[in-house]
PDB file of C-alpha atoms (C1' of nucleotides) in Angstrom:
ATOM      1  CA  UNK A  68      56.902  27.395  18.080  1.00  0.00           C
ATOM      2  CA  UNK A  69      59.214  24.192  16.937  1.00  0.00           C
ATOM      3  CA  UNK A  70      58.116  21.593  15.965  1.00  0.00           C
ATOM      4  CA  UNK A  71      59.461  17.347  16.639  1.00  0.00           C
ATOM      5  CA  UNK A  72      59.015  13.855  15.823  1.00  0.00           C
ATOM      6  CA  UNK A  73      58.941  11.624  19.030  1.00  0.00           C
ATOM      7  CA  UNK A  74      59.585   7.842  17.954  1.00  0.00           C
ATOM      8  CA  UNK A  75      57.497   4.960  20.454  1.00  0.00           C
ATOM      9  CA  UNK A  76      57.227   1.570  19.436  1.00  0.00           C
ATOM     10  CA  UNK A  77      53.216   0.583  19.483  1.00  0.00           C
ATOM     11  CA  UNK A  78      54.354  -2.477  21.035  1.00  0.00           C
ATOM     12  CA  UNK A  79      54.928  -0.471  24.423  1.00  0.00           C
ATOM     13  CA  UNK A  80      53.112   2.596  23.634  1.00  0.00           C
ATOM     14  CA  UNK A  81      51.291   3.893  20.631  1.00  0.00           C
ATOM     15  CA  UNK A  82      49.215   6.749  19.773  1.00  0.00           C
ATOM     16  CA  UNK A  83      45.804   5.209  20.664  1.00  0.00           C
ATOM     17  CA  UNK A  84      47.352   4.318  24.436  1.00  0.00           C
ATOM     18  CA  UNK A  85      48.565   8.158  24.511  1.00  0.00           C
ATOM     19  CA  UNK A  86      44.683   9.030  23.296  1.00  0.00           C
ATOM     20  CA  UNK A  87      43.195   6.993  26.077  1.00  0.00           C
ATOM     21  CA  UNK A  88      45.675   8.044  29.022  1.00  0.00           C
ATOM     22  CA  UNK A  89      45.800  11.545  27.191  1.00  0.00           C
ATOM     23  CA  UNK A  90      48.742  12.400  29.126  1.00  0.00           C
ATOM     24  CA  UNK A  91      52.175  10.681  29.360  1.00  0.00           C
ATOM     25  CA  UNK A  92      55.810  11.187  30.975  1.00  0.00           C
ATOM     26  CA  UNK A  93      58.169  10.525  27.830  1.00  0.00           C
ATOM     27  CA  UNK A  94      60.331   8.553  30.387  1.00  0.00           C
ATOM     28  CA  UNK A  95      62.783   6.327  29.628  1.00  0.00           C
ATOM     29  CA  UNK A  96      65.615   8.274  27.176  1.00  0.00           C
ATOM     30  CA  UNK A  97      68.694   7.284  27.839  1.00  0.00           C
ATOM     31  CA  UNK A  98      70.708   9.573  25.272  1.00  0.00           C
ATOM     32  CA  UNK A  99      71.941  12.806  26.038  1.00  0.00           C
ATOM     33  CA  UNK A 100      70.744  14.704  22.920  1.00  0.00           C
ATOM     34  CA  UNK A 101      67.548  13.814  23.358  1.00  0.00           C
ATOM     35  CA  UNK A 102      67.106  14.567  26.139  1.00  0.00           C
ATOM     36  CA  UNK A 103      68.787  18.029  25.541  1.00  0.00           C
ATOM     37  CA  UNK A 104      66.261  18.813  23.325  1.00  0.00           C
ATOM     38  CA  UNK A 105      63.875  17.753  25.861  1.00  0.00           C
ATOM     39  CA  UNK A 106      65.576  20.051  28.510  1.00  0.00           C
ATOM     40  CA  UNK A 107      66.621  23.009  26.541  1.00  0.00           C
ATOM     41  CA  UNK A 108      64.229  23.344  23.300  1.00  0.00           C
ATOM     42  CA  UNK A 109      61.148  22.165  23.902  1.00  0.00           C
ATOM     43  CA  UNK A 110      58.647  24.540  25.066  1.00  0.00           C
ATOM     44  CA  UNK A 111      54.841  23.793  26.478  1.00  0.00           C
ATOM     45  CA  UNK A 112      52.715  23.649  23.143  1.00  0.00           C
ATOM     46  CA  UNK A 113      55.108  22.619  20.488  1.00  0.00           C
ATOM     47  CA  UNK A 114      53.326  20.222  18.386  1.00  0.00           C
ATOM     48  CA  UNK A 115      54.679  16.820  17.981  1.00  0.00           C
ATOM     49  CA  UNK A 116      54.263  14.002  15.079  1.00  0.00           C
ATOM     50  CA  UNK A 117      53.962  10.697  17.635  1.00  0.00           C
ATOM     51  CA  UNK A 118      56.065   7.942  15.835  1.00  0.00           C
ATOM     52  CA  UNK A 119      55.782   4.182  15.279  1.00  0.00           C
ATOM     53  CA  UNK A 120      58.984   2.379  15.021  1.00  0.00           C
ATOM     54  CA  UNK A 121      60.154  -1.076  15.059  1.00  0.00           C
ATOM     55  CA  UNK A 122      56.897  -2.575  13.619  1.00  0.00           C
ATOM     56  CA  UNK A 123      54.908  -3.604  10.605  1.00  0.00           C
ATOM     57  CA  UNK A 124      54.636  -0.101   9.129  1.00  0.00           C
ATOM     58  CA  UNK A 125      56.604   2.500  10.843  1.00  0.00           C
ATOM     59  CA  UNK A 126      55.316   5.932  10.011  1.00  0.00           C
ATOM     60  CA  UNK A 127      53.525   9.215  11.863  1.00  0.00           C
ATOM     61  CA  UNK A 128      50.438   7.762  13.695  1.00  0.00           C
ATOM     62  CA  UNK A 129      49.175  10.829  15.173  1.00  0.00           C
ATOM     63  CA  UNK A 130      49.952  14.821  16.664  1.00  0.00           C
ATOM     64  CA  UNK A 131      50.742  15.506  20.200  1.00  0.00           C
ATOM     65  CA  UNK A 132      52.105  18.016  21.736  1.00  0.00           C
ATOM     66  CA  UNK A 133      54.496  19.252  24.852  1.00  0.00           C
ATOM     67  CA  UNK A 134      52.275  19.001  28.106  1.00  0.00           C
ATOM     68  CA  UNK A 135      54.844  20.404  30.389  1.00  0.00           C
ATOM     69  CA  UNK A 136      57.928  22.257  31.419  1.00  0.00           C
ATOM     70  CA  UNK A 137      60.867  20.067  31.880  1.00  0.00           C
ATOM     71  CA  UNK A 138      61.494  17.997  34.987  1.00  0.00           C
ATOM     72  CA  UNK A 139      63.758  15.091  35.927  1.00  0.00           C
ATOM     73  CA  UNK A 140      62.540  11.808  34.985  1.00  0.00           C
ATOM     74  CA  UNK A 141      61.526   9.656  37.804  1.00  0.00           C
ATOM     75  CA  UNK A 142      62.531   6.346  36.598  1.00  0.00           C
ATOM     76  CA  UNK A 143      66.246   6.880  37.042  1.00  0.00           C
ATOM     77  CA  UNK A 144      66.185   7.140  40.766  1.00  0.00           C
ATOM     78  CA  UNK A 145      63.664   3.672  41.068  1.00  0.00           C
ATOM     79  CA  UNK A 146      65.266   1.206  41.308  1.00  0.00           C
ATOM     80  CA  UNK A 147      62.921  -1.600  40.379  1.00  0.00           C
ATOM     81  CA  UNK A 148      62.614   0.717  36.775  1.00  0.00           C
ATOM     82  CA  UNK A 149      64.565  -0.980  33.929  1.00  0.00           C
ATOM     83  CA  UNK A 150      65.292   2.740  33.502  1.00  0.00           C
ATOM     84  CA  UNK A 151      67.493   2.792  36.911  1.00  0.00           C
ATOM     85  CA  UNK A 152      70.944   5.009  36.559  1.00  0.00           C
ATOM     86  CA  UNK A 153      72.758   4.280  40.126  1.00  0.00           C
ATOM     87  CA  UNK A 154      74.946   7.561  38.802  1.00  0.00           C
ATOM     88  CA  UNK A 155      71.699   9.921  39.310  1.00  0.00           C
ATOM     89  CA  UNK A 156      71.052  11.570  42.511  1.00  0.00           C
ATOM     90  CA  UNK A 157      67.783  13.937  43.413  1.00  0.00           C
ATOM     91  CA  UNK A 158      70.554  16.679  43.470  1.00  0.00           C
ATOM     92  CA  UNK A 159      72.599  16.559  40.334  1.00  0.00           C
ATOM     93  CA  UNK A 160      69.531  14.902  38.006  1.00  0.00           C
ATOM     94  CA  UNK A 161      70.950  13.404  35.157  1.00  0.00           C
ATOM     95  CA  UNK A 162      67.576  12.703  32.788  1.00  0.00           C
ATOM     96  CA  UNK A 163      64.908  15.074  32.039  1.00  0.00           C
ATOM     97  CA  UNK A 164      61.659  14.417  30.488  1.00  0.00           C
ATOM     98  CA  UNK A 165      58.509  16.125  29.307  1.00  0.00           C
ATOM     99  CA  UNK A 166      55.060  15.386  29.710  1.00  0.00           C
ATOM    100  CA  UNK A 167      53.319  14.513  26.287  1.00  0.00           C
ATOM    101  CA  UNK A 168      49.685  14.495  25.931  1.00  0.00           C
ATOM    102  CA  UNK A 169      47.383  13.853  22.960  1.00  0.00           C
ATOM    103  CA  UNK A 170      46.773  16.574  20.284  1.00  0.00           C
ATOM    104  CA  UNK A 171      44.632  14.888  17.754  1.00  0.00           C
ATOM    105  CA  UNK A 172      44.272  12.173  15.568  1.00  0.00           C
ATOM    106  CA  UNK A 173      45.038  11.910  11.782  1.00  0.00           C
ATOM    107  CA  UNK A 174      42.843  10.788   9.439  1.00  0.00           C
ATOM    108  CA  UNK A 175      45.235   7.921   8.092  1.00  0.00           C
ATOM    109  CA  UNK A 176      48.963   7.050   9.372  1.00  0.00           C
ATOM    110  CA  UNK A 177      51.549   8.565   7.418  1.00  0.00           C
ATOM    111  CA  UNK A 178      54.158   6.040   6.419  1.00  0.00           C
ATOM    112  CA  UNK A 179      57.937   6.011   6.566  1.00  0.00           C
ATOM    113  CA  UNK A 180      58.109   4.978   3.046  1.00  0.00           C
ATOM    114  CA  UNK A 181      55.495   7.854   1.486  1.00  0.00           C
ATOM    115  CA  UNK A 182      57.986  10.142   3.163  1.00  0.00           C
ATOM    116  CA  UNK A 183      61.190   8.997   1.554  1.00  0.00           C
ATOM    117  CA  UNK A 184      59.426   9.423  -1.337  1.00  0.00           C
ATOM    118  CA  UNK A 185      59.062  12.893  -1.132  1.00  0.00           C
ATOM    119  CA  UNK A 186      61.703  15.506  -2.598  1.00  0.00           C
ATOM    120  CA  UNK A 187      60.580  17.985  -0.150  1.00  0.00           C
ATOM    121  CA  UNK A 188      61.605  16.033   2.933  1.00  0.00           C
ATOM    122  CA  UNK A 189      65.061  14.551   1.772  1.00  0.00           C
ATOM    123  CA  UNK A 190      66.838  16.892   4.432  1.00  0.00           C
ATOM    124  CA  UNK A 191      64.234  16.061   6.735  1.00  0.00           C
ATOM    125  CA  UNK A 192      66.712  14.443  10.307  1.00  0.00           C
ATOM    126  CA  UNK A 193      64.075  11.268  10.307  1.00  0.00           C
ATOM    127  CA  UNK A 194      65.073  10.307   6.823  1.00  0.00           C
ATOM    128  CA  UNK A 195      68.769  10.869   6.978  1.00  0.00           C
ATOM    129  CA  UNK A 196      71.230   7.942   6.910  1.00  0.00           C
ATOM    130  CA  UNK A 197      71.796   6.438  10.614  1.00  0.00           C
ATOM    131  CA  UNK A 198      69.648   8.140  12.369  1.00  0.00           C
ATOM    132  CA  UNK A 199      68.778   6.103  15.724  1.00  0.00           C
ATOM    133  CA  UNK A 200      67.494   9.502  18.051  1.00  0.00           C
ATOM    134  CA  UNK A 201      64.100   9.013  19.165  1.00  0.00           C
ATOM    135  CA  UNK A 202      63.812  12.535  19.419  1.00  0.00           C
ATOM    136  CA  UNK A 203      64.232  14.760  16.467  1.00  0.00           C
ATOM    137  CA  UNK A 204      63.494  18.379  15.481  1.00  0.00           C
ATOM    138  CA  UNK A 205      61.083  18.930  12.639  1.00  0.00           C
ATOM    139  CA  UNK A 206      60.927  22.412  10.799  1.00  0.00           C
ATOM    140  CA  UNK A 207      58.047  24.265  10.285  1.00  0.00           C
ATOM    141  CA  UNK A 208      57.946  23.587   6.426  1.00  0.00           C
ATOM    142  CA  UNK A 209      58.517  19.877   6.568  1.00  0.00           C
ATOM    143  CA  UNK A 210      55.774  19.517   9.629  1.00  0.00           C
ATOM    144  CA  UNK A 211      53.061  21.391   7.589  1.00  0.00           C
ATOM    145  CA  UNK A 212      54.183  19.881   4.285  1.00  0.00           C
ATOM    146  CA  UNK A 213      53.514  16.641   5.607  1.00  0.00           C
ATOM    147  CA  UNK A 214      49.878  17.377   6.977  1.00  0.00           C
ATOM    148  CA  UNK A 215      49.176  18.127   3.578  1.00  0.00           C
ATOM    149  CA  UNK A 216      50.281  14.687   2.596  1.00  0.00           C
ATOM    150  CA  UNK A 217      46.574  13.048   4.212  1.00  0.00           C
TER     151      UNK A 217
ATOM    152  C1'  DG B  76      92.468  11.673  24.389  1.00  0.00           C
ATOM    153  C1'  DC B  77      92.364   7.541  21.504  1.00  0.00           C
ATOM    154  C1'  DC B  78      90.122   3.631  19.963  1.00  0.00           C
ATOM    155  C1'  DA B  79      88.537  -1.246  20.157  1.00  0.00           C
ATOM    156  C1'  DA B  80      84.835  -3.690  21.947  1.00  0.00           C
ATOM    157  C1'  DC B  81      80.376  -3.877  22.906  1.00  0.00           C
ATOM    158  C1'  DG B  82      75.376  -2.678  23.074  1.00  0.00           C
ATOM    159  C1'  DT B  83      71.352  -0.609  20.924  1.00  0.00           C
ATOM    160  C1'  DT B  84      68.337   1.110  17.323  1.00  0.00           C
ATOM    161  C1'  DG B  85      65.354   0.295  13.747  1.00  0.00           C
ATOM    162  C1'  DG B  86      64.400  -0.761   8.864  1.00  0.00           C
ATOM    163  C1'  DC B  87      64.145  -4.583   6.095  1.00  0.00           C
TER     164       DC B  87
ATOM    165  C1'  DG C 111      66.876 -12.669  12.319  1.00  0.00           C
ATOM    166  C1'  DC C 112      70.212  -9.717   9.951  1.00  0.00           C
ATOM    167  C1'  DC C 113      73.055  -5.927   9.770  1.00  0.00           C
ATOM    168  C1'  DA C 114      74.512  -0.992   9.157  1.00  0.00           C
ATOM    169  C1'  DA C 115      75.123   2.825  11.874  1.00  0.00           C
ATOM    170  C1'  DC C 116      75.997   4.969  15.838  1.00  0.00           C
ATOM    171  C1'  DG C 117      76.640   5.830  21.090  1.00  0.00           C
ATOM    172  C1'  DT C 118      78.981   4.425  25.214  1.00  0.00           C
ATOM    173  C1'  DT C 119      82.442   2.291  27.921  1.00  0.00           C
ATOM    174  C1'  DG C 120      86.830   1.488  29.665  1.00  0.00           C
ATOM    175  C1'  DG C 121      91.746   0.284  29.182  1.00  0.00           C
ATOM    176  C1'  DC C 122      95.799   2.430  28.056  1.00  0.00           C
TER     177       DC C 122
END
DNA sequence: GCCAACGTTGGC
DNA sequence: GCCAACGTTGGC
């Protein structure tokens, strides 16, 4: 099983709106390796550390976990969705999403800044210089280090 | 195929 | 609001 870390700013969506709709199409990415590791590595049941970004104190708010097989992502053939992409057609798709759904809570948020302080996660892709994907891959040791960390 | 210009992300 | 870093676009 792999494991990732799916950034969402609580402004639009956090953890507790995931919790009450318990299920959610991660619509909406607009860069291609995200979404590749949407379409080609993510499997149904990979467990997920649910991001805040952009806000007071950006850190791991909860666990959820991959809900479905891929399939194209709606939004980019509406075109009333901010999300539009007049260069997708039904035929040759051009984003691909997941469904996400809620996995379960943790008992405090994990913060971006008790992270960096960790020796143990200074390869970690979330931590690394520049790093703007809002999907990233998380290995096995760094996932279940960090549990340990509440 | 190069690269400058521009837009976006996200921490601070 | 600032700005570093990075992705995308489009002219050539």
């Amino acid at each position: 099983m792999k494991h990732w870390l799916m950034k969402s700013e609580p402004d639009v969506f956090s953890f507790s709106d995931l919790k009450k709709k318990k299920t959610e199409p991660w619509s909406g990415v607009r860069n291609y390796q995200a979404r590749n590791f949407m379409r080609d590595d993510m499997k149904k049941g990979d467990l997920i550390f649910f991001y805040h970004s952009s806000c007071e104190i950006p850190g791991i708010a909860g666990i959820a976990k991959v809900a479905s097989a891929p399939y194209p992502d709606p939004t980019q053939f509406d075109k009333k969705s901010e999300y539009f992409d007049p260069k997708a057609t039904k035929e040759n798709p051009r984003w691909i999403l997941v469904d996400v759904s809620f996995e379960k809570d943790l008992p405090r948020v994990i913060t971006l800044e008790e992270l960096k302080k960790e020796k143990e996660l200074s390869e970690m892709r979330l931590l690394q210089r520049g790093n703007r994907l809002s999907i990233l891959p998380v290995t096995s040791q760094e996932f279940e280090f960090i549990l340990k960390l509440t």
